Structure formats: structure tokens, C-alpha cells
mmCIF file of C-alpha atoms and ligand atoms in Angstrom:
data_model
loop_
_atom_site.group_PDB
_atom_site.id
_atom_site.type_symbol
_atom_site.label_atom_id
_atom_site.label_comp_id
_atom_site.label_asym_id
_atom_site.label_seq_id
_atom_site.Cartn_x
_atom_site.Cartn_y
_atom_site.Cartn_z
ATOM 1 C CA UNK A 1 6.296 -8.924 12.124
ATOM 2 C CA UNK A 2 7.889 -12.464 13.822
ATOM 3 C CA UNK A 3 5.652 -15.043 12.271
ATOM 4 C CA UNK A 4 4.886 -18.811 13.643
ATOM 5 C CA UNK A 5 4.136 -21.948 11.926
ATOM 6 C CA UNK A 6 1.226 -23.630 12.207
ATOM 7 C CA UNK A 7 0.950 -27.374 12.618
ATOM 8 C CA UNK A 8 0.503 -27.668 8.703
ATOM 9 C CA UNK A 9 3.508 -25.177 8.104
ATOM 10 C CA UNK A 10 1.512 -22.189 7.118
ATOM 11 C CA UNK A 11 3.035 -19.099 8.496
ATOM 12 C CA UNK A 12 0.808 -16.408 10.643
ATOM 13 C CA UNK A 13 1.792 -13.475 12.345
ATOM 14 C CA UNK A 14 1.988 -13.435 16.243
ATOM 15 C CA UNK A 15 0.071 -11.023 16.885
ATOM 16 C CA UNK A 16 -2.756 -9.307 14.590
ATOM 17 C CA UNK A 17 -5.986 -7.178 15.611
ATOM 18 C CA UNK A 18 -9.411 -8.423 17.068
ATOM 19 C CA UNK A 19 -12.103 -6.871 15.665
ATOM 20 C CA UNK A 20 -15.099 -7.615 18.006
ATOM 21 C CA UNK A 21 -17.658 -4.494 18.193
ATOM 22 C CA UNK A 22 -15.495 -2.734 15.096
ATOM 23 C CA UNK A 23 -18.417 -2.405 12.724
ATOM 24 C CA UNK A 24 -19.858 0.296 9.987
ATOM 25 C CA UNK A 25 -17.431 2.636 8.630
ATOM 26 C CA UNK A 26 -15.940 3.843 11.881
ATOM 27 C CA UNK A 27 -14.927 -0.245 12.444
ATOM 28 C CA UNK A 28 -13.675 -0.280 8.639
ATOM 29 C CA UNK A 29 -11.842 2.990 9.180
ATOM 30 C CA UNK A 30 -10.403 1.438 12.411
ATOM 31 C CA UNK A 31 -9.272 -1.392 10.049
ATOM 32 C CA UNK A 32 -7.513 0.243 7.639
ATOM 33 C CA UNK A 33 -5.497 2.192 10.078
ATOM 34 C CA UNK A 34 -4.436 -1.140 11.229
ATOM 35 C CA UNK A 35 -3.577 -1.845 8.324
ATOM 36 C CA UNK A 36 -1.100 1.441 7.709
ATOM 37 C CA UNK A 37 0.421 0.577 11.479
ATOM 38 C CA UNK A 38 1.378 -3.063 9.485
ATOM 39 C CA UNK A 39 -0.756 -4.917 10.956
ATOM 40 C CA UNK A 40 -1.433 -7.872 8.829
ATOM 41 C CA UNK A 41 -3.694 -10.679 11.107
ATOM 42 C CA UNK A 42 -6.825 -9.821 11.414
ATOM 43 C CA UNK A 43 -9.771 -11.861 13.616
ATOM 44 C CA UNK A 44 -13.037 -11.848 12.250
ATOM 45 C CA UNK A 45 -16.319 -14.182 12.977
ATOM 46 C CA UNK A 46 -20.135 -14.305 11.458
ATOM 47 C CA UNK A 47 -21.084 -13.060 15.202
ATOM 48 C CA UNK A 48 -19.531 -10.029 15.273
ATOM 49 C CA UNK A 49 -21.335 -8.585 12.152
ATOM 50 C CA UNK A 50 -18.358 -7.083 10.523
ATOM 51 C CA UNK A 51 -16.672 -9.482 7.632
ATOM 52 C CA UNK A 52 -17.951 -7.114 4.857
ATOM 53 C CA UNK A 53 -15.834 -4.196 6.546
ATOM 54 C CA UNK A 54 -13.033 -6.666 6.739
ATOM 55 C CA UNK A 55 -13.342 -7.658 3.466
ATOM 56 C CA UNK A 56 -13.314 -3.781 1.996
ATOM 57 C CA UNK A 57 -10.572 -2.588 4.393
ATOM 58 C CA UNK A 58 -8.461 -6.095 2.857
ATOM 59 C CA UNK A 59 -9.552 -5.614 -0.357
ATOM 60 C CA UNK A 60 -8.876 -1.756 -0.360
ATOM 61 C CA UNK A 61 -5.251 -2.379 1.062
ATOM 62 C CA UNK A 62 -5.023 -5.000 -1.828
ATOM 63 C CA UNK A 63 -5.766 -2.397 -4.383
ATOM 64 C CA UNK A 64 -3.626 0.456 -3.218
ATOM 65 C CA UNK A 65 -0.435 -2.287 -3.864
ATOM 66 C CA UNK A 66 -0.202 -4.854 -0.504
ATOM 67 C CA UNK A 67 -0.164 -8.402 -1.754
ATOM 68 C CA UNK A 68 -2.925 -10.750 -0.649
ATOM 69 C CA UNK A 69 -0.683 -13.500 1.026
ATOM 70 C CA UNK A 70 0.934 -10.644 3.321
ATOM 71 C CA UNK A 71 -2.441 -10.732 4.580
ATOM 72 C CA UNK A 72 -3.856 -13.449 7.124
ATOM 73 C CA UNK A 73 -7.520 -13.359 7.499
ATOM 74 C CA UNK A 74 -8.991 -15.578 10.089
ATOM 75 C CA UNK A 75 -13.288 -15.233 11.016
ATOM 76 C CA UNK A 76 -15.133 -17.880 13.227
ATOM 77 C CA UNK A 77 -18.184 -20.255 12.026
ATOM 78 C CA UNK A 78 -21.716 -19.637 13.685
ATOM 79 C CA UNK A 79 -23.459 -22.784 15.033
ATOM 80 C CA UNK A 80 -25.158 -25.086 11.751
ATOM 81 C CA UNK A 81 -26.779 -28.241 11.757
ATOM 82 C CA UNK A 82 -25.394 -30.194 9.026
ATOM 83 C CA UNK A 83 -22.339 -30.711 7.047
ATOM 84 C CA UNK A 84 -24.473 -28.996 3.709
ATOM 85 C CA UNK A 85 -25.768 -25.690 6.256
ATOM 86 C CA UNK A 86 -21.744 -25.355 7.379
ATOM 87 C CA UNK A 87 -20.367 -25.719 3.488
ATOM 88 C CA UNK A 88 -23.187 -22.867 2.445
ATOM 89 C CA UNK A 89 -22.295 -20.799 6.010
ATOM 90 C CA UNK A 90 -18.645 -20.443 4.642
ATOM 91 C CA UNK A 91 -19.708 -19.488 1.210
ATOM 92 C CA UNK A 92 -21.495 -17.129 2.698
ATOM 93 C CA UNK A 93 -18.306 -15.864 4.686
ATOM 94 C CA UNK A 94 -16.520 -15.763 1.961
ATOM 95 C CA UNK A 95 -18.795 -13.528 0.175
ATOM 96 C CA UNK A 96 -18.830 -11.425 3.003
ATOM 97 C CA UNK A 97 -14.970 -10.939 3.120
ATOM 98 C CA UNK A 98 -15.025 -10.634 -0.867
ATOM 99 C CA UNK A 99 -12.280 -13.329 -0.861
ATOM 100 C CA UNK A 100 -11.314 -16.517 -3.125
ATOM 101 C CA UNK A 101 -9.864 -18.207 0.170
ATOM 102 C CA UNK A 102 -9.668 -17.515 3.727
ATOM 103 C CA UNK A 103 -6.006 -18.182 5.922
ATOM 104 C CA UNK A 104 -8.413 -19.637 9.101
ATOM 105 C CA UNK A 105 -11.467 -20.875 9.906
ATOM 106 C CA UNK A 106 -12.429 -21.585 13.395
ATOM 107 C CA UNK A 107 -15.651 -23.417 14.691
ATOM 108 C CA UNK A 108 -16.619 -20.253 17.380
ATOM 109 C CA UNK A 109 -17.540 -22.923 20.120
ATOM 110 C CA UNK A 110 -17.758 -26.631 21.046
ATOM 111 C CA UNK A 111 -21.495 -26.764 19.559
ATOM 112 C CA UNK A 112 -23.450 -29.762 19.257
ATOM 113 C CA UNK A 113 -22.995 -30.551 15.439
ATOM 114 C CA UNK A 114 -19.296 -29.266 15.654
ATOM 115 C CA UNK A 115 -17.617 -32.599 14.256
ATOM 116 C CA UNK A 116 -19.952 -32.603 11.518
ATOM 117 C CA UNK A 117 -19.442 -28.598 10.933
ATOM 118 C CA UNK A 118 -15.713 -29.779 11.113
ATOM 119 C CA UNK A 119 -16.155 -32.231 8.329
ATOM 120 C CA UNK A 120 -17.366 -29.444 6.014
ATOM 121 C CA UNK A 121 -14.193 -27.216 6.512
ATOM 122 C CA UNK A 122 -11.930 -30.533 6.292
ATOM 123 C CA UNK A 123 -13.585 -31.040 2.602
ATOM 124 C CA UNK A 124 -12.913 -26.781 2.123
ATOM 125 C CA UNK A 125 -9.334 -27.475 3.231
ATOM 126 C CA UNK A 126 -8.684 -29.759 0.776
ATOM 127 C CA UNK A 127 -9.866 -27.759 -1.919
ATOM 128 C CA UNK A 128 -7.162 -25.156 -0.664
ATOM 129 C CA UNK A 129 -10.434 -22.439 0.071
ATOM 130 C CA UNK A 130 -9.220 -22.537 3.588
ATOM 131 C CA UNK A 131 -5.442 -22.998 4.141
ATOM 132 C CA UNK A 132 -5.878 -23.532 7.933
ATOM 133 C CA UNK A 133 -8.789 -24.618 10.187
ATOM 134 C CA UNK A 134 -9.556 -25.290 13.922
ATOM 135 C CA UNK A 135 -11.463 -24.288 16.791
ATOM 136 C CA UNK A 136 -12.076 -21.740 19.504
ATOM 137 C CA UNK A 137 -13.033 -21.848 23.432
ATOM 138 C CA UNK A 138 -12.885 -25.496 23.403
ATOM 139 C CA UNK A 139 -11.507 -26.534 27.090
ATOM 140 C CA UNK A 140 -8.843 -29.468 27.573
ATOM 141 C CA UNK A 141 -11.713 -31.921 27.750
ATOM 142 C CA UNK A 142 -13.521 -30.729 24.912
ATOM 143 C CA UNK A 143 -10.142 -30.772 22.744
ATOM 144 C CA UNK A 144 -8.711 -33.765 23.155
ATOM 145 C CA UNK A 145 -12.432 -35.740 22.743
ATOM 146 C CA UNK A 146 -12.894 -33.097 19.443
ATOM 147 C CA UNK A 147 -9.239 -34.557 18.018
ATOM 148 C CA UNK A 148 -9.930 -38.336 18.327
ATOM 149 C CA UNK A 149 -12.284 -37.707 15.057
ATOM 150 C CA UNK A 150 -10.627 -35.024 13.369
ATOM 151 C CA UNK A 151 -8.638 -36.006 10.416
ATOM 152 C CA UNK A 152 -6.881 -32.491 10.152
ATOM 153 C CA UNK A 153 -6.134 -31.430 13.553
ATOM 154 C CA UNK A 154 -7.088 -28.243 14.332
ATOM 155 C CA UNK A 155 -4.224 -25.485 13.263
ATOM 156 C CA UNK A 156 -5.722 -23.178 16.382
ATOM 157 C CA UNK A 157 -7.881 -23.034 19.246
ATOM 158 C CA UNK A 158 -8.430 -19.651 19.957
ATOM 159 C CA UNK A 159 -9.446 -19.410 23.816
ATOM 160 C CA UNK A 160 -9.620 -16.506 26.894
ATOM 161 C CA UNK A 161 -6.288 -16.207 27.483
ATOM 162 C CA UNK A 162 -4.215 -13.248 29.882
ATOM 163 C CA UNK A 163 -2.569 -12.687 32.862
ATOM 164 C CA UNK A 164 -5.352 -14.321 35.212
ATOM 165 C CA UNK A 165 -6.377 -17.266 33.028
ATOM 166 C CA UNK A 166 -2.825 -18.645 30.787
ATOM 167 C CA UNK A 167 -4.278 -22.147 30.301
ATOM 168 C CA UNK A 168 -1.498 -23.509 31.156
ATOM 169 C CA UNK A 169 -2.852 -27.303 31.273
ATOM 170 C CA UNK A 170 -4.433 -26.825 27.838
ATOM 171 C CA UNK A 171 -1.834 -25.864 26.245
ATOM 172 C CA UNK A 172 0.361 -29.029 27.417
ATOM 173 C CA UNK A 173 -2.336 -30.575 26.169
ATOM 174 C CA UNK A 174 -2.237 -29.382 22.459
ATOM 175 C CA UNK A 175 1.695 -29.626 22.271
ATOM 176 C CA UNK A 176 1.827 -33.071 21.343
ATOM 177 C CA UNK A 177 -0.154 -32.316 18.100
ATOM 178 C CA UNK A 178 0.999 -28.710 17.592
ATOM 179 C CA UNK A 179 -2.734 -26.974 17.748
ATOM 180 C CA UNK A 180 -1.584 -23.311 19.023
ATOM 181 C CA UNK A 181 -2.949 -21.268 21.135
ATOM 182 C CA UNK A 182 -4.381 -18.272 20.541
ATOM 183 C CA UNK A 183 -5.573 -15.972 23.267
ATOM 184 C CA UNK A 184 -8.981 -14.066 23.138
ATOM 185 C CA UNK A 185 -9.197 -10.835 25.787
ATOM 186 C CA UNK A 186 -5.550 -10.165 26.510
ATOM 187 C CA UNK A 187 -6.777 -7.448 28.596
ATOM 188 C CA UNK A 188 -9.668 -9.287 29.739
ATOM 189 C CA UNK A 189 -12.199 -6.945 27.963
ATOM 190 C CA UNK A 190 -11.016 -3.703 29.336
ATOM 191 C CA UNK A 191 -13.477 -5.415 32.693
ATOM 192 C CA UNK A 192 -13.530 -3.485 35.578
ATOM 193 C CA UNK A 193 -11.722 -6.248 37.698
ATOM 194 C CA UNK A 194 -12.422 -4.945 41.496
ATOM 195 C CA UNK A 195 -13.403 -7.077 43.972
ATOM 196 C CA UNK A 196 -10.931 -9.779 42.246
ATOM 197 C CA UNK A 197 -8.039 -8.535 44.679
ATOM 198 C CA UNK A 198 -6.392 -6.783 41.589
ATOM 199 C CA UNK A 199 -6.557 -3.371 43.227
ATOM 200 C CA UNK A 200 -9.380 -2.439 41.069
ATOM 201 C CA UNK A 201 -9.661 -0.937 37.528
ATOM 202 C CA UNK A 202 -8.754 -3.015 34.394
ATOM 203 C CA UNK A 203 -6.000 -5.674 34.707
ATOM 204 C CA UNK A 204 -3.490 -3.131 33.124
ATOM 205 C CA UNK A 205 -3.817 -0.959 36.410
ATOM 206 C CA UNK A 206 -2.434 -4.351 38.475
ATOM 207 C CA UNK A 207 0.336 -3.103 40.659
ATOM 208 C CA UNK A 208 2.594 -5.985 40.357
ATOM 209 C CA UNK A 209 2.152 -5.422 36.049
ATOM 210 C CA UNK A 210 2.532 -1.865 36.821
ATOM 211 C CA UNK A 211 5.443 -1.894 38.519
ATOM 212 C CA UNK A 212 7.172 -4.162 35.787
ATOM 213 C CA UNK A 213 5.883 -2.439 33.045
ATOM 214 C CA UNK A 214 7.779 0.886 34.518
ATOM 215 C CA UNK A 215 11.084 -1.589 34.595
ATOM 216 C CA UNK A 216 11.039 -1.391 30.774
ATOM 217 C CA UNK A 217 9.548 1.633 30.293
ATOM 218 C CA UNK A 218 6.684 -0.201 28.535
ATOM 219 C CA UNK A 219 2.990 -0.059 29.467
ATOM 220 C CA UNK A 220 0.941 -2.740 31.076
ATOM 221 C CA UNK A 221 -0.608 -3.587 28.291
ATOM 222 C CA UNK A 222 3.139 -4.166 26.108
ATOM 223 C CA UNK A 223 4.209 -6.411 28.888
ATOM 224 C CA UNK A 224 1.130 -8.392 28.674
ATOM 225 C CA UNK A 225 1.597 -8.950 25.157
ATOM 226 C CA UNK A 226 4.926 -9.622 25.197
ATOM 227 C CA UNK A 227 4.491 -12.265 28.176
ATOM 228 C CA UNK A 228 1.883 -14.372 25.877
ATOM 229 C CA UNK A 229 3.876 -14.137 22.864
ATOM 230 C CA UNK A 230 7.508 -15.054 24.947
ATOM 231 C CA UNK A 231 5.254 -18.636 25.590
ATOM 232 C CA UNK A 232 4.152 -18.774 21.559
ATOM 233 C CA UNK A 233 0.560 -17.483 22.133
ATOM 234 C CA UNK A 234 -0.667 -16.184 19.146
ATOM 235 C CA UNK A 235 -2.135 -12.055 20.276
ATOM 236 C CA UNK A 236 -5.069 -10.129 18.893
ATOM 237 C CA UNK A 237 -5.746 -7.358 20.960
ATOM 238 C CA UNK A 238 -8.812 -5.100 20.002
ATOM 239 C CA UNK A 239 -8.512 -1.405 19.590
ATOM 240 C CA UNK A 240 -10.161 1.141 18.003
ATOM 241 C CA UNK A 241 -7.824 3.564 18.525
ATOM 242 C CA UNK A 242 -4.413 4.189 16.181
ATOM 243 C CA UNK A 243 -2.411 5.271 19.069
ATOM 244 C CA UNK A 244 -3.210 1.940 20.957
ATOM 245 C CA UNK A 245 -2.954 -0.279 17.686
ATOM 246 C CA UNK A 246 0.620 0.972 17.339
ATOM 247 C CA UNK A 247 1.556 0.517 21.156
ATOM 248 C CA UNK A 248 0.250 -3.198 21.051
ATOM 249 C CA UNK A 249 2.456 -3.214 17.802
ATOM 250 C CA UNK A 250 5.478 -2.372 19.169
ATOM 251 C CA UNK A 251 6.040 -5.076 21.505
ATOM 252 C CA UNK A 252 8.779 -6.845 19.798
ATOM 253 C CA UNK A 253 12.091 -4.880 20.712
ATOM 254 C CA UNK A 254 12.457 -6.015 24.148
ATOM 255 C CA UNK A 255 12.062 -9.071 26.652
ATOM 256 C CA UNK A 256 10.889 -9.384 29.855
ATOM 257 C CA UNK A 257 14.052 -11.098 32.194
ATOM 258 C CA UNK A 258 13.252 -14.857 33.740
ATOM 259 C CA UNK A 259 12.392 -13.624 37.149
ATOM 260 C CA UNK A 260 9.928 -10.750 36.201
ATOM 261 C CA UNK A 261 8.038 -13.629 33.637
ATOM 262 C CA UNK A 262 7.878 -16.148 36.799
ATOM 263 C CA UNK A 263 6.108 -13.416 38.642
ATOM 264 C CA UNK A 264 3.566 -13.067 35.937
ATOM 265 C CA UNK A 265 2.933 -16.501 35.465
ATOM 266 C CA UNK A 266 2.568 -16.542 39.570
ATOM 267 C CA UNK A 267 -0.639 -14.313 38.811
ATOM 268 C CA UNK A 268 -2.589 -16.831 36.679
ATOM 269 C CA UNK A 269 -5.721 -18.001 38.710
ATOM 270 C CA UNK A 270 -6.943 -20.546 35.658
ATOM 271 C CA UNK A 271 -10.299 -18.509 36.249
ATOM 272 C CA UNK A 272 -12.253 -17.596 33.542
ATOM 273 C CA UNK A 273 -12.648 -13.700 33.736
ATOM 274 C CA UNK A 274 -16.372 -14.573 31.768
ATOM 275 C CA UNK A 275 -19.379 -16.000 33.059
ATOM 276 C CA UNK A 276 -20.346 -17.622 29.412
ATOM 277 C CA UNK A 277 -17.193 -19.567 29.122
ATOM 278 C CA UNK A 278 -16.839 -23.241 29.943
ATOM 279 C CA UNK A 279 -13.385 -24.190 30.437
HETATM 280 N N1 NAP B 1 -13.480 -16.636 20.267
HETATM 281 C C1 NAP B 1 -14.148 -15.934 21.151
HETATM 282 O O1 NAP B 1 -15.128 -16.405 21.748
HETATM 283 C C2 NAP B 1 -13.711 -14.546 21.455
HETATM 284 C C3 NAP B 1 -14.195 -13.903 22.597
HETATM 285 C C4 NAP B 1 -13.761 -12.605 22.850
HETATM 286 C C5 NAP B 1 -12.877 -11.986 21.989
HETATM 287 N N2 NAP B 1 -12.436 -12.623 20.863
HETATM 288 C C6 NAP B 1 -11.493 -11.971 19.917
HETATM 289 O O2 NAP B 1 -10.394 -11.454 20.662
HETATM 290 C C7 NAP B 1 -10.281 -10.053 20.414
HETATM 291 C C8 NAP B 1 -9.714 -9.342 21.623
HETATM 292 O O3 NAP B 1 -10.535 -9.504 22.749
HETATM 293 P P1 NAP B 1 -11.513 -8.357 23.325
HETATM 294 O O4 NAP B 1 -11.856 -7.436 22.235
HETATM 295 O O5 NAP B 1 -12.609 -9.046 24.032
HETATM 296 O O6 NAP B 1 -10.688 -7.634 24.438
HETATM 297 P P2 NAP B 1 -9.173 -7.142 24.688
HETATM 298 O O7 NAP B 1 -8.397 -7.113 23.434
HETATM 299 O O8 NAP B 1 -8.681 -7.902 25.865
HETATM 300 O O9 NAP B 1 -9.434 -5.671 25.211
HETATM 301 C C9 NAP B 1 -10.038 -4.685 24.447
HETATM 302 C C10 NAP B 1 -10.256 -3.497 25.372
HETATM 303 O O10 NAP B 1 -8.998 -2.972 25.797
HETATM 304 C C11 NAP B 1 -8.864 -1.620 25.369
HETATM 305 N N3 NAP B 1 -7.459 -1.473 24.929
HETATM 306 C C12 NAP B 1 -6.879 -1.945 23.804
HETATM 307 N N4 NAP B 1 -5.570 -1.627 23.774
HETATM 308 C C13 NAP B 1 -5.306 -0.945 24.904
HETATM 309 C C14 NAP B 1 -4.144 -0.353 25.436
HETATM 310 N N5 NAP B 1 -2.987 -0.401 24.799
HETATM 311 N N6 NAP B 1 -4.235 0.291 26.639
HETATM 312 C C15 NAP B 1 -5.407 0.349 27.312
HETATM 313 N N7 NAP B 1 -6.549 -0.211 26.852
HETATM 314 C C16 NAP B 1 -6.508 -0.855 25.653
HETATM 315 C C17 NAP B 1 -9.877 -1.429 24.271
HETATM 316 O O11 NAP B 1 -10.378 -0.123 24.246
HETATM 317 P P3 NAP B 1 -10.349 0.837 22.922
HETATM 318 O O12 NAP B 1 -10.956 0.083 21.783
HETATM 319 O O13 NAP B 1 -11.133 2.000 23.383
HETATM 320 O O14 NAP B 1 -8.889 1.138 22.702
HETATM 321 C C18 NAP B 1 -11.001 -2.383 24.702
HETATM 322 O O15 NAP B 1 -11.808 -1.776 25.693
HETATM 323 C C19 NAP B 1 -11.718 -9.651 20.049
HETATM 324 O O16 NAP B 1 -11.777 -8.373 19.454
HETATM 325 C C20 NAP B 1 -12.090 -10.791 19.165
HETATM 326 O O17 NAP B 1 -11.503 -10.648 17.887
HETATM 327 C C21 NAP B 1 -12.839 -13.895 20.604
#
């Protein structure tokens, strides 16, 4: 698996699995099947209800002989009021995952108290408990106000990010201080997406993506990976599925030419697909 560096020189695997709605033992089952495809990134957060499976599926894989540092555990911090509420929040993560330290810690969303939630994973980060931190669905605004007070700047800011919505502007925005991107919803949810002029269905039955993806005899959903992941956009498709898990896998032995990536950049709208976002 290609890996990249984050701004403090860790290493984390391009692309890993998202894990929203994988819960009880069919999610944990879907996890450790992930984990026999290779996959080794895995996105967690206290909202979706499902660090404990994490944690077993991890710990499991750690027992039958995989190292722990192969692995690359990242979960998102609910909303807390105080810098005490957020330390005790990721103890309670922690204990969740059955872990001694977590690879990344994002805030889920700009919330009110997030600079002093911040301040609590700073102090964590020192201690080594978390070897990255940062954010998620923080706009360009929102970002570059969030850094002027940070004294670690976020490692990733994990945001909506596919073929209709490639936040272009925020990432120029986080090159200067190396935050990466890391896009949420590749395939915008699996949404139904008629109406949007996409010739209805999900995003992976676009014609233009359609008619590439038959180029390279690779599915829609390859080429979409592969685009994000050409630009260094970190990729965590969900799936509960093994076939699917190893398709979005195997997106690393080809590349898309110049021309065919201009035409998929040509179909961002820098829409939000969601009506809850705030970009
Ligand atoms: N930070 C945030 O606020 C935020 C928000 C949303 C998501 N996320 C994270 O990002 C992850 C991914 O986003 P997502 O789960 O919303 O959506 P997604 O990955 O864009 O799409 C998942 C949907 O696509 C289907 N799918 C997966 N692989 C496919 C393939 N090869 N061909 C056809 N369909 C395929 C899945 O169905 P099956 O399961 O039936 O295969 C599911 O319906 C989440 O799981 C979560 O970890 C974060």
C-alpha cells in the first residue's frame, strides 16, 4: 500500500476503509475482512457507534501475528465543552478501541469549543497517545481562522470530497502548511443523484466516468479513487462487501492519462452533495 507523509512525518496509507453504519458483529466481520484484503487505515468516530468493533477486529488481527504500527487507526471527537470533558472523551475512545495510542484524532466538526477541544489533543500529542491530530469538515474559512491558534497544525482535515465537490480552493489553502486532505463520500453516499444532470443513479453510473472507466477496463468507482489519490487525497471508501473492499483496493496498478484527469476535474461543481455540510 503507497503511503504519504503527514505534515509531522508520520506515514499513513492512501487509502484505508470508512466504517460509517458498520456496527455489531456483521460491521466487525466486515472489518476483519478488510483487514485479510490488506487493508490497514481504518476511519472510525464516537458518532458512528462502532470503535469497540474496531478495536476487536485490530486487536484480533494483532493477535493472529500483524504488528500494531502496520495498522493506522484514525476515529473523530464528538462535540465537549471543556478542555477536561475532551481529555476524558478520548480516554474514553481509547477504551473503546482497546488501544495504548491512537495514529489520528480528528475534531468531527468546527464546533463551538473546538480550539479548546484542540488544546486537549495538543497536550495528548505530546504525550505520544496520539501520533497525529486535526480536523474534519472544516471549510477554507473555518481552517485558516482554526490554524492562527493552533500550535500543532492539524495533520488532516477530513472533508466531502469526489467527483462533484474536489475542494479545490481548500486544498490550496492547506498546502502552505501541509494539512492533507482527506475525502469523506468518494461516491457521494451511494445518493441517488437525479435531477443533478448526472443522468441519474449514483455518481458511478455518470456517463462521462463511465465511459473512462471502460478505457481502462476499471470501474467507476476505481477511476474515482484513483483520480483523488493522483492529486494526494487521502481515500476511505465504505463497503461492506469483500468483493467491493478488494476492487477499491486495487486501484494502484494503473493511471488515468492527462486529458481523461482534466475531464474529471471539468466535472467538479464545488457543491456540497449534503444538505448538513457548511463549506
Ligand atoms: N467526517 C465526516 O463528517 C464524514 C461524513 C461522511 C463519511 N465519513 C467517512 O467517510 C467514509 C466514506 O463515506 P460514506 O460511507 O459516506 O460513503 P462512500 O464511501 O462515498 O459510499 C459508500 C456507498 O457506496 C457503496 N459502494 C462502496 N464501494 C462500491 C463500489 N466499488 N461499487 C459500487 N458501490 C460501492 C456502498 O455500498 P455497500 O456497503 O453496499 O458496498 C455504500 O452505499 C465513511 O464510512 C466515514 O468513515 C466522514
Amino acid at each position: 500500500m503507497q503511503t504519504l507523509t503527514l505534515n509531522n512525518s508520520i506515514k499513513m496509507p492512501l487509502l484505508g476503509l470508512g466504517t460509517y453504519t458498520l456496527t455489531g458483529s456483521a460491521g466487525q466481520k466486515a472489518m476483519c475482512e478488510a483487514i485479510e484484503v490488506g487493508y490497514r487505515l481504518f476511519d472510525s468516530a464516537q458518532m458512528y457507534h462502532n470503535e469497540s468493533e474496531l478495536g476487536a477486529a485490530i486487536n484480533n488481527a494483532i493477535k493472529a501475528g500483524i504488528k500494531r504500527e502496520e495498522f493506522f487507526i484514525q476515529t473523530k471527537l464528538l462535540g465537549a465543552n471543556s478542555e477536561d470533558s475532551t481529555k476524558k472523551s478520548i480516554e474514553k475512545s481509547l477504551q473503546s478501541l482497546g488501544l495504548d495510542y491512537i495514529d489520528s484524532l480528528l475534531i468531527h466538526e468546527p464546533y463551538t469549543q473546538s480550539k479548546t477541544m484542540y488544546k486537549a489533543m495538543e497536550s495528548f500529542y505530546k504525550q505520544g497517545i496520539l501520533k497525529s491530530i486535526g480536523i474534519s469538515n472544516f471549510s477554507t474559512k473555518a481552517y485558516k481562522e482554526f490554524i492562527q491558534t493552533c500550535e500543532i497544525i492539524p495533520a488532516i482535515n477530513q472533508c466531502e470530497t469526489h467527483l462533484l465537490m474536489q475542494q479545490k480552493p481548500l486544498r490550496e489553502a492547506m498546502k502552505a502548511k501541509g494539512t492533507l486532505l482527506q475525502s469523506w463520500s468518494p461516491f457521494i453516499a451511494g445518493k441517488n443523484m437525479a435531477g443533478k444532470n448526472m443522468g441519474g443513479g449514483s455518481i458511478l453510473e455518470n456517463p462521462t466516468l463511465k465511459s473512462i472507466a471502460s478505457k481502462y477496463d476499471k470501474t467507476p468507482a476505481q477511476v474515482v479513487l484513483r483520480f483523488l489519490i493522483k492529486q494526494g487525497i487521502s481515500v476511505i471508501p465504505k463497503t461492506s462487501k469483500k468483493t467491493r473492499m478488494i476492487e477499491n483496493f486495487n486501484v494502484f496498478d494503473f493511471s488515468l492519462s492527462a486529458e481523461d484527469r482534466e475531464i474529471l476535474s471539468a466535472l467538479d461543481t464545488n457543491k456540497s452533495s449534503f444538505s448538513w455540510t457548511n463549506y
